[in-house]
């Protein structure tokens, strides 16, 4: 069975520092996609960044980058220059195939990030 | 519309009543997903639609749950004879395609409280 593991239930970081949120995954599919979402206290789910299993380079999107280590099956999110507005729950997710030829996102349990002054 | 729209945003219902939750996906998005998020927990997959078809219904928690989609647009999630354990936020998401690199765009959810 495919699954996503986020081992850090909570993280603290000081403003302007960088922080790494861990994510490991387990799949037997050679083709998959990895996503990170941010969920502020308002509850909306905000797409941050995507990494494809065949991508040669680590994905970057502004202050977000993904440290993709395929052999270790890890896809850690790095947030540089943290801001107070980064305080939120962060979910790692993997796209997996489902019956009928479609796919779905399977989510980890999330990491609650708190940015402090 | 600009994003995924869900209604109502909040719903309080008595145990045993039926509820209907609505999702308007982003125009042109072929894939539509329903997730459930209990308080303080991650997202639990319920069902997805490819066009108007739902090939995999195995994520639905019980036969009290059903969903449909019409016109490759609006979807409704119906919960019959609601129970207190159904209390959660129900999130709808759509994606442009079923390709693995097509991100899901989420609505703001419907917060369901069963009393």
PDB file of C-alpha atoms in Angstrom:
ATOM      1  CA  UNK A   1       0.000   0.000   0.000  1.00  0.00           C
ATOM      2  CA  UNK A   2       1.153   3.503  -0.762  1.00  0.00           C
ATOM      3  CA  UNK A   3       1.451   5.971   2.042  1.00  0.00           C
ATOM      4  CA  UNK A   4       2.881   9.280   3.090  1.00  0.00           C
ATOM      5  CA  UNK A   5       4.683   9.861   6.397  1.00  0.00           C
ATOM      6  CA  UNK A   6       5.231  13.196   8.065  1.00  0.00           C
ATOM      7  CA  UNK A   7       7.058  12.610  11.326  1.00  0.00           C
ATOM      8  CA  UNK A   8       7.007  16.162  12.668  1.00  0.00           C
ATOM      9  CA  UNK A   9       3.636  17.010  14.196  1.00  0.00           C
ATOM     10  CA  UNK A  10       4.874  20.509  15.065  1.00  0.00           C
ATOM     11  CA  UNK A  11       7.785  22.754  14.163  1.00  0.00           C
ATOM     12  CA  UNK A  12       8.940  26.164  15.314  1.00  0.00           C
ATOM     13  CA  UNK A  13      11.126  28.530  13.323  1.00  0.00           C
ATOM     14  CA  UNK A  14      12.243  32.090  13.825  1.00  0.00           C
ATOM     15  CA  UNK A  15      11.253  34.709  11.319  1.00  0.00           C
ATOM     16  CA  UNK A  16      13.687  35.008   8.400  1.00  0.00           C
ATOM     17  CA  UNK A  17      15.192  31.588   9.092  1.00  0.00           C
ATOM     18  CA  UNK A  18      14.842  28.573   6.790  1.00  0.00           C
ATOM     19  CA  UNK A  19      12.919  25.483   7.840  1.00  0.00           C
ATOM     20  CA  UNK A  20      12.673  21.958   6.464  1.00  0.00           C
ATOM     21  CA  UNK A  21       9.492  19.928   6.765  1.00  0.00           C
ATOM     22  CA  UNK A  22      10.030  16.206   6.335  1.00  0.00           C
ATOM     23  CA  UNK A  23       8.057  13.853   4.132  1.00  0.00           C
ATOM     24  CA  UNK A  24       8.735  10.266   3.184  1.00  0.00           C
ATOM     25  CA  UNK A  25       6.618   8.123   0.954  1.00  0.00           C
ATOM     26  CA  UNK A  26       6.194   4.548  -0.042  1.00  0.00           C
ATOM     27  CA  UNK A  27       5.118   3.407  -3.481  1.00  0.00           C
ATOM     28  CA  UNK A  28       5.818   0.660  -5.959  1.00  0.00           C
ATOM     29  CA  UNK A  29       4.676   2.751  -8.918  1.00  0.00           C
ATOM     30  CA  UNK A  30       7.514   4.084 -11.055  1.00  0.00           C
ATOM     31  CA  UNK A  31       5.439   7.117 -11.972  1.00  0.00           C
ATOM     32  CA  UNK A  32       4.039   9.336  -9.261  1.00  0.00           C
ATOM     33  CA  UNK A  33       3.701  12.947  -8.250  1.00  0.00           C
ATOM     34  CA  UNK A  34       4.428  14.598  -4.949  1.00  0.00           C
ATOM     35  CA  UNK A  35       2.677  17.746  -3.747  1.00  0.00           C
ATOM     36  CA  UNK A  36       2.840  20.076  -0.800  1.00  0.00           C
ATOM     37  CA  UNK A  37      -0.181  22.000   0.430  1.00  0.00           C
ATOM     38  CA  UNK A  38      -0.511  24.707   3.061  1.00  0.00           C
ATOM     39  CA  UNK A  39      -3.590  24.951   5.269  1.00  0.00           C
ATOM     40  CA  UNK A  40      -3.808  28.155   7.318  1.00  0.00           C
ATOM     41  CA  UNK A  41      -6.160  28.412  10.269  1.00  0.00           C
ATOM     42  CA  UNK A  42      -8.845  29.627   7.864  1.00  0.00           C
ATOM     43  CA  UNK A  43      -9.022  26.067   6.557  1.00  0.00           C
ATOM     44  CA  UNK A  44      -8.348  26.571   2.852  1.00  0.00           C
ATOM     45  CA  UNK A  45      -5.930  24.200   1.152  1.00  0.00           C
ATOM     46  CA  UNK A  46      -3.316  26.062  -0.867  1.00  0.00           C
ATOM     47  CA  UNK A  47      -1.192  24.267  -3.450  1.00  0.00           C
ATOM     48  CA  UNK A  48       2.488  25.133  -2.999  1.00  0.00           C
ATOM     49  CA  UNK A  49       4.745  22.954  -5.106  1.00  0.00           C
ATOM     50  CA  UNK A  50       4.896  19.800  -7.206  1.00  0.00           C
ATOM     51  CA  UNK A  51       7.645  17.246  -7.923  1.00  0.00           C
ATOM     52  CA  UNK A  52       7.316  14.536 -10.532  1.00  0.00           C
ATOM     53  CA  UNK A  53       9.015  11.208 -10.026  1.00  0.00           C
ATOM     54  CA  UNK A  54      10.924  11.576 -13.285  1.00  0.00           C
ATOM     55  CA  UNK A  55      11.954  15.170 -12.734  1.00  0.00           C
ATOM     56  CA  UNK A  56      15.726  15.470 -12.714  1.00  0.00           C
ATOM     57  CA  UNK A  57      15.847  18.711 -10.797  1.00  0.00           C
ATOM     58  CA  UNK A  58      14.345  19.680  -7.479  1.00  0.00           C
ATOM     59  CA  UNK A  59      11.235  21.790  -7.820  1.00  0.00           C
ATOM     60  CA  UNK A  60      11.335  25.406  -6.698  1.00  0.00           C
ATOM     61  CA  UNK A  61       8.559  27.969  -6.378  1.00  0.00           C
ATOM     62  CA  UNK A  62       9.564  31.280  -4.885  1.00  0.00           C
ATOM     63  CA  UNK A  63      10.601  30.695  -1.256  1.00  0.00           C
ATOM     64  CA  UNK A  64       9.547  27.048  -1.480  1.00  0.00           C
ATOM     65  CA  UNK A  65      11.813  24.298  -2.695  1.00  0.00           C
ATOM     66  CA  UNK A  66      11.507  20.568  -2.600  1.00  0.00           C
ATOM     67  CA  UNK A  67      14.487  18.448  -1.576  1.00  0.00           C
ATOM     68  CA  UNK A  68      13.677  15.335  -3.587  1.00  0.00           C
ATOM     69  CA  UNK A  69      15.766  12.257  -2.800  1.00  0.00           C
ATOM     70  CA  UNK A  70      14.241   9.520  -4.885  1.00  0.00           C
ATOM     71  CA  UNK A  71      16.396   6.652  -3.620  1.00  0.00           C
ATOM     72  CA  UNK A  72      15.493   7.512  -0.050  1.00  0.00           C
ATOM     73  CA  UNK A  73      11.864   8.170  -1.002  1.00  0.00           C
ATOM     74  CA  UNK A  74      11.840  11.529   0.648  1.00  0.00           C
ATOM     75  CA  UNK A  75      10.407  14.840  -0.531  1.00  0.00           C
ATOM     76  CA  UNK A  76      11.153  17.436   2.105  1.00  0.00           C
ATOM     77  CA  UNK A  77       9.794  20.959   1.786  1.00  0.00           C
ATOM     78  CA  UNK A  78      12.224  23.788   2.441  1.00  0.00           C
ATOM     79  CA  UNK A  79      10.834  27.227   3.215  1.00  0.00           C
ATOM     80  CA  UNK A  80      13.457  29.952   3.069  1.00  0.00           C
ATOM     81  CA  UNK A  81      13.267  33.308   4.839  1.00  0.00           C
ATOM     82  CA  UNK A  82      10.244  32.332   6.938  1.00  0.00           C
ATOM     83  CA  UNK A  83       7.510  34.886   7.432  1.00  0.00           C
ATOM     84  CA  UNK A  84       4.821  35.127  10.088  1.00  0.00           C
ATOM     85  CA  UNK A  85       2.262  34.341   7.407  1.00  0.00           C
ATOM     86  CA  UNK A  86       3.883  30.968   6.867  1.00  0.00           C
ATOM     87  CA  UNK A  87       2.416  29.754  10.144  1.00  0.00           C
ATOM     88  CA  UNK A  88       0.042  26.995   9.084  1.00  0.00           C
ATOM     89  CA  UNK A  89      -0.415  23.260   8.723  1.00  0.00           C
ATOM     90  CA  UNK A  90       1.585  21.765   5.881  1.00  0.00           C
ATOM     91  CA  UNK A  91       0.568  18.566   4.138  1.00  0.00           C
ATOM     92  CA  UNK A  92       2.651  16.365   1.900  1.00  0.00           C
ATOM     93  CA  UNK A  93       0.648  14.351  -0.621  1.00  0.00           C
ATOM     94  CA  UNK A  94       1.282  11.768  -3.297  1.00  0.00           C
ATOM     95  CA  UNK A  95      -0.749  11.114  -6.388  1.00  0.00           C
ATOM     96  CA  UNK A  96      -1.570   7.436  -6.635  1.00  0.00           C
ATOM     97  CA  UNK A  97      -3.564   5.429  -9.101  1.00  0.00           C
ATOM     98  CA  UNK A  98      -7.032   4.229  -8.237  1.00  0.00           C
ATOM     99  CA  UNK A  99      -9.597   1.944  -9.790  1.00  0.00           C
ATOM    100  CA  UNK A 100     -10.914   3.115 -13.115  1.00  0.00           C
ATOM    101  CA  UNK A 101      -7.720   4.595 -14.436  1.00  0.00           C
ATOM    102  CA  UNK A 102      -7.847   7.698 -12.342  1.00  0.00           C
ATOM    103  CA  UNK A 103      -5.751   8.871  -9.476  1.00  0.00           C
ATOM    104  CA  UNK A 104      -6.119  10.614  -6.162  1.00  0.00           C
ATOM    105  CA  UNK A 105      -3.970  12.472  -3.692  1.00  0.00           C
ATOM    106  CA  UNK A 106      -3.111  10.616  -0.511  1.00  0.00           C
ATOM    107  CA  UNK A 107      -2.158  12.983   2.275  1.00  0.00           C
ATOM    108  CA  UNK A 108       0.184  12.742   5.207  1.00  0.00           C
ATOM    109  CA  UNK A 109      -0.923  13.713   8.692  1.00  0.00           C
ATOM    110  CA  UNK A 110       0.592  17.164   8.398  1.00  0.00           C
ATOM    111  CA  UNK A 111       3.120  19.343  10.202  1.00  0.00           C
ATOM    112  CA  UNK A 112       1.996  22.414  12.141  1.00  0.00           C
ATOM    113  CA  UNK A 113       4.530  25.183  11.538  1.00  0.00           C
ATOM    114  CA  UNK A 114       4.748  28.167  13.851  1.00  0.00           C
ATOM    115  CA  UNK A 115       6.890  31.117  12.834  1.00  0.00           C
ATOM    116  CA  UNK A 116       8.073  33.232  15.756  1.00  0.00           C
ATOM    117  CA  UNK A 117       9.500  36.731  15.968  1.00  0.00           C
TER     118      UNK A 117
ATOM    119  CA  UNK B   1     -15.688  30.793 -11.535  1.00  0.00           C
ATOM    120  CA  UNK B   2     -12.303  31.743 -10.209  1.00  0.00           C
ATOM    121  CA  UNK B   3     -12.051  28.835  -7.814  1.00  0.00           C
ATOM    122  CA  UNK B   4     -13.829  25.835  -6.398  1.00  0.00           C
ATOM    123  CA  UNK B   5     -17.004  26.879  -4.640  1.00  0.00           C
ATOM    124  CA  UNK B   6     -18.698  24.860  -1.926  1.00  0.00           C
ATOM    125  CA  UNK B   7     -22.009  25.392  -0.236  1.00  0.00           C
ATOM    126  CA  UNK B   8     -23.114  25.697   2.416  1.00  0.00           C
ATOM    127  CA  UNK B   9     -19.994  26.811   4.231  1.00  0.00           C
ATOM    128  CA  UNK B  10     -21.471  25.618   7.499  1.00  0.00           C
ATOM    129  CA  UNK B  11     -24.221  23.133   8.225  1.00  0.00           C
ATOM    130  CA  UNK B  12     -25.613  22.097  11.574  1.00  0.00           C
ATOM    131  CA  UNK B  13     -28.018  19.201  11.497  1.00  0.00           C
ATOM    132  CA  UNK B  14     -29.685  16.844  13.899  1.00  0.00           C
ATOM    133  CA  UNK B  15     -28.663  13.237  14.091  1.00  0.00           C
ATOM    134  CA  UNK B  16     -30.710  11.152  11.702  1.00  0.00           C
ATOM    135  CA  UNK B  17     -31.367  13.901   9.165  1.00  0.00           C
ATOM    136  CA  UNK B  18     -30.111  13.849   5.594  1.00  0.00           C
ATOM    137  CA  UNK B  19     -27.743  16.524   4.294  1.00  0.00           C
ATOM    138  CA  UNK B  20     -26.634  17.532   0.841  1.00  0.00           C
ATOM    139  CA  UNK B  21     -23.323  19.261   0.186  1.00  0.00           C
ATOM    140  CA  UNK B  22     -22.633  21.020  -3.077  1.00  0.00           C
ATOM    141  CA  UNK B  23     -19.441  21.605  -5.035  1.00  0.00           C
ATOM    142  CA  UNK B  24     -18.915  23.822  -8.067  1.00  0.00           C
ATOM    143  CA  UNK B  25     -15.510  22.991  -9.579  1.00  0.00           C
ATOM    144  CA  UNK B  26     -13.336  25.294 -11.617  1.00  0.00           C
ATOM    145  CA  UNK B  27     -14.799  25.576 -15.087  1.00  0.00           C
ATOM    146  CA  UNK B  28     -13.252  23.075 -17.484  1.00  0.00           C
ATOM    147  CA  UNK B  29     -11.803  20.836 -14.808  1.00  0.00           C
ATOM    148  CA  UNK B  30     -12.578  17.247 -15.683  1.00  0.00           C
ATOM    149  CA  UNK B  31     -11.659  15.644 -12.390  1.00  0.00           C
ATOM    150  CA  UNK B  32     -13.468  16.259  -9.110  1.00  0.00           C
ATOM    151  CA  UNK B  33     -12.659  14.877  -5.670  1.00  0.00           C
ATOM    152  CA  UNK B  34     -14.325  14.760  -2.281  1.00  0.00           C
ATOM    153  CA  UNK B  35     -12.306  14.560   0.929  1.00  0.00           C
ATOM    154  CA  UNK B  36     -13.230  14.576   4.578  1.00  0.00           C
ATOM    155  CA  UNK B  37     -11.138  16.214   7.281  1.00  0.00           C
ATOM    156  CA  UNK B  38     -11.927  15.551  10.902  1.00  0.00           C
ATOM    157  CA  UNK B  39     -10.771  18.076  13.478  1.00  0.00           C
ATOM    158  CA  UNK B  40      -6.988  18.133  13.764  1.00  0.00           C
ATOM    159  CA  UNK B  41      -6.507  15.342  11.276  1.00  0.00           C
ATOM    160  CA  UNK B  42      -5.397  14.878   7.711  1.00  0.00           C
ATOM    161  CA  UNK B  43      -7.543  14.512   4.624  1.00  0.00           C
ATOM    162  CA  UNK B  44      -9.444  11.298   4.043  1.00  0.00           C
ATOM    163  CA  UNK B  45     -10.277  10.493   0.428  1.00  0.00           C
ATOM    164  CA  UNK B  46     -13.940   9.734  -0.220  1.00  0.00           C
ATOM    165  CA  UNK B  47     -14.600   9.609  -3.963  1.00  0.00           C
ATOM    166  CA  UNK B  48     -13.500  11.040  -7.281  1.00  0.00           C
ATOM    167  CA  UNK B  49     -15.236  11.780 -10.556  1.00  0.00           C
ATOM    168  CA  UNK B  50     -13.753  11.579 -14.011  1.00  0.00           C
ATOM    169  CA  UNK B  51     -16.292  13.541 -16.006  1.00  0.00           C
ATOM    170  CA  UNK B  52     -19.614  12.388 -14.582  1.00  0.00           C
ATOM    171  CA  UNK B  53     -18.394   8.923 -13.763  1.00  0.00           C
ATOM    172  CA  UNK B  54     -17.230   7.736 -10.344  1.00  0.00           C
ATOM    173  CA  UNK B  55     -15.163   4.600 -11.034  1.00  0.00           C
ATOM    174  CA  UNK B  56     -14.051   4.098  -7.437  1.00  0.00           C
ATOM    175  CA  UNK B  57     -16.504   4.428  -4.571  1.00  0.00           C
ATOM    176  CA  UNK B  58     -14.514   2.381  -2.088  1.00  0.00           C
ATOM    177  CA  UNK B  59     -13.508   5.444  -0.074  1.00  0.00           C
ATOM    178  CA  UNK B  60     -17.056   6.242   0.960  1.00  0.00           C
ATOM    179  CA  UNK B  61     -17.305   5.407   4.692  1.00  0.00           C
ATOM    180  CA  UNK B  62     -20.695   3.674   4.509  1.00  0.00           C
ATOM    181  CA  UNK B  63     -23.733   3.203   2.319  1.00  0.00           C
ATOM    182  CA  UNK B  64     -25.210   6.312   3.913  1.00  0.00           C
ATOM    183  CA  UNK B  65     -22.829   8.313   1.746  1.00  0.00           C
ATOM    184  CA  UNK B  66     -23.441   8.883  -1.942  1.00  0.00           C
ATOM    185  CA  UNK B  67     -22.276  11.374  -4.533  1.00  0.00           C
ATOM    186  CA  UNK B  68     -23.141  12.370  -8.025  1.00  0.00           C
ATOM    187  CA  UNK B  69     -21.930  14.770 -10.662  1.00  0.00           C
ATOM    188  CA  UNK B  70     -23.875  16.162 -13.571  1.00  0.00           C
ATOM    189  CA  UNK B  71     -22.896  18.015 -16.718  1.00  0.00           C
ATOM    190  CA  UNK B  72     -19.234  17.483 -15.848  1.00  0.00           C
ATOM    191  CA  UNK B  73     -19.726  20.325 -13.437  1.00  0.00           C
ATOM    192  CA  UNK B  74     -21.596  20.465 -10.154  1.00  0.00           C
ATOM    193  CA  UNK B  75     -21.293  17.612  -7.703  1.00  0.00           C
ATOM    194  CA  UNK B  76     -23.350  16.825  -4.644  1.00  0.00           C
ATOM    195  CA  UNK B  77     -22.351  14.672  -1.707  1.00  0.00           C
ATOM    196  CA  UNK B  78     -25.320  13.311   0.196  1.00  0.00           C
ATOM    197  CA  UNK B  79     -25.179  11.878   3.677  1.00  0.00           C
ATOM    198  CA  UNK B  80     -28.303  10.062   4.809  1.00  0.00           C
ATOM    199  CA  UNK B  81     -29.304   9.492   8.419  1.00  0.00           C
ATOM    200  CA  UNK B  82     -26.395  11.533   9.698  1.00  0.00           C
ATOM    201  CA  UNK B  83     -24.452  10.367  12.730  1.00  0.00           C
ATOM    202  CA  UNK B  84     -22.294  12.369  15.107  1.00  0.00           C
ATOM    203  CA  UNK B  85     -19.151  10.777  13.691  1.00  0.00           C
ATOM    204  CA  UNK B  86     -20.001  12.395  10.357  1.00  0.00           C
ATOM    205  CA  UNK B  87     -19.080  15.773  11.863  1.00  0.00           C
ATOM    206  CA  UNK B  88     -16.131  17.062   9.875  1.00  0.00           C
ATOM    207  CA  UNK B  89     -15.126  19.476   7.157  1.00  0.00           C
ATOM    208  CA  UNK B  90     -15.955  18.122   3.727  1.00  0.00           C
ATOM    209  CA  UNK B  91     -13.574  19.413   1.093  1.00  0.00           C
ATOM    210  CA  UNK B  92     -14.108  19.336  -2.627  1.00  0.00           C
ATOM    211  CA  UNK B  93     -11.271  19.688  -5.118  1.00  0.00           C
ATOM    212  CA  UNK B  94     -10.965  19.743  -8.876  1.00  0.00           C
ATOM    213  CA  UNK B  95      -8.093  19.324 -11.291  1.00  0.00           C
ATOM    214  CA  UNK B  96      -7.777  20.144 -14.944  1.00  0.00           C
ATOM    215  CA  UNK B  97      -6.883  16.605 -15.904  1.00  0.00           C
ATOM    216  CA  UNK B  98      -6.219  13.233 -14.333  1.00  0.00           C
ATOM    217  CA  UNK B  99      -2.522  13.579 -15.125  1.00  0.00           C
ATOM    218  CA  UNK B 100      -0.222  13.027 -12.204  1.00  0.00           C
ATOM    219  CA  UNK B 101       1.208  16.543 -12.413  1.00  0.00           C
ATOM    220  CA  UNK B 102      -2.166  18.272 -12.401  1.00  0.00           C
ATOM    221  CA  UNK B 103      -2.621  19.787  -8.941  1.00  0.00           C
ATOM    222  CA  UNK B 104      -5.873  19.630  -7.054  1.00  0.00           C
ATOM    223  CA  UNK B 105      -7.477  22.974  -6.301  1.00  0.00           C
ATOM    224  CA  UNK B 106      -9.583  22.923  -3.179  1.00  0.00           C
ATOM    225  CA  UNK B 107     -12.690  24.746  -2.114  1.00  0.00           C
ATOM    226  CA  UNK B 108     -13.049  26.208   1.362  1.00  0.00           C
ATOM    227  CA  UNK B 109     -15.056  23.247   2.538  1.00  0.00           C
ATOM    228  CA  UNK B 110     -18.371  22.650   4.249  1.00  0.00           C
ATOM    229  CA  UNK B 111     -18.148  22.346   8.009  1.00  0.00           C
ATOM    230  CA  UNK B 112     -20.767  19.780   9.040  1.00  0.00           C
ATOM    231  CA  UNK B 113     -21.832  19.498  12.654  1.00  0.00           C
ATOM    232  CA  UNK B 114     -24.213  16.730  13.652  1.00  0.00           C
ATOM    233  CA  UNK B 115     -25.864  17.301  17.017  1.00  0.00           C
TER     234      UNK B 115
END
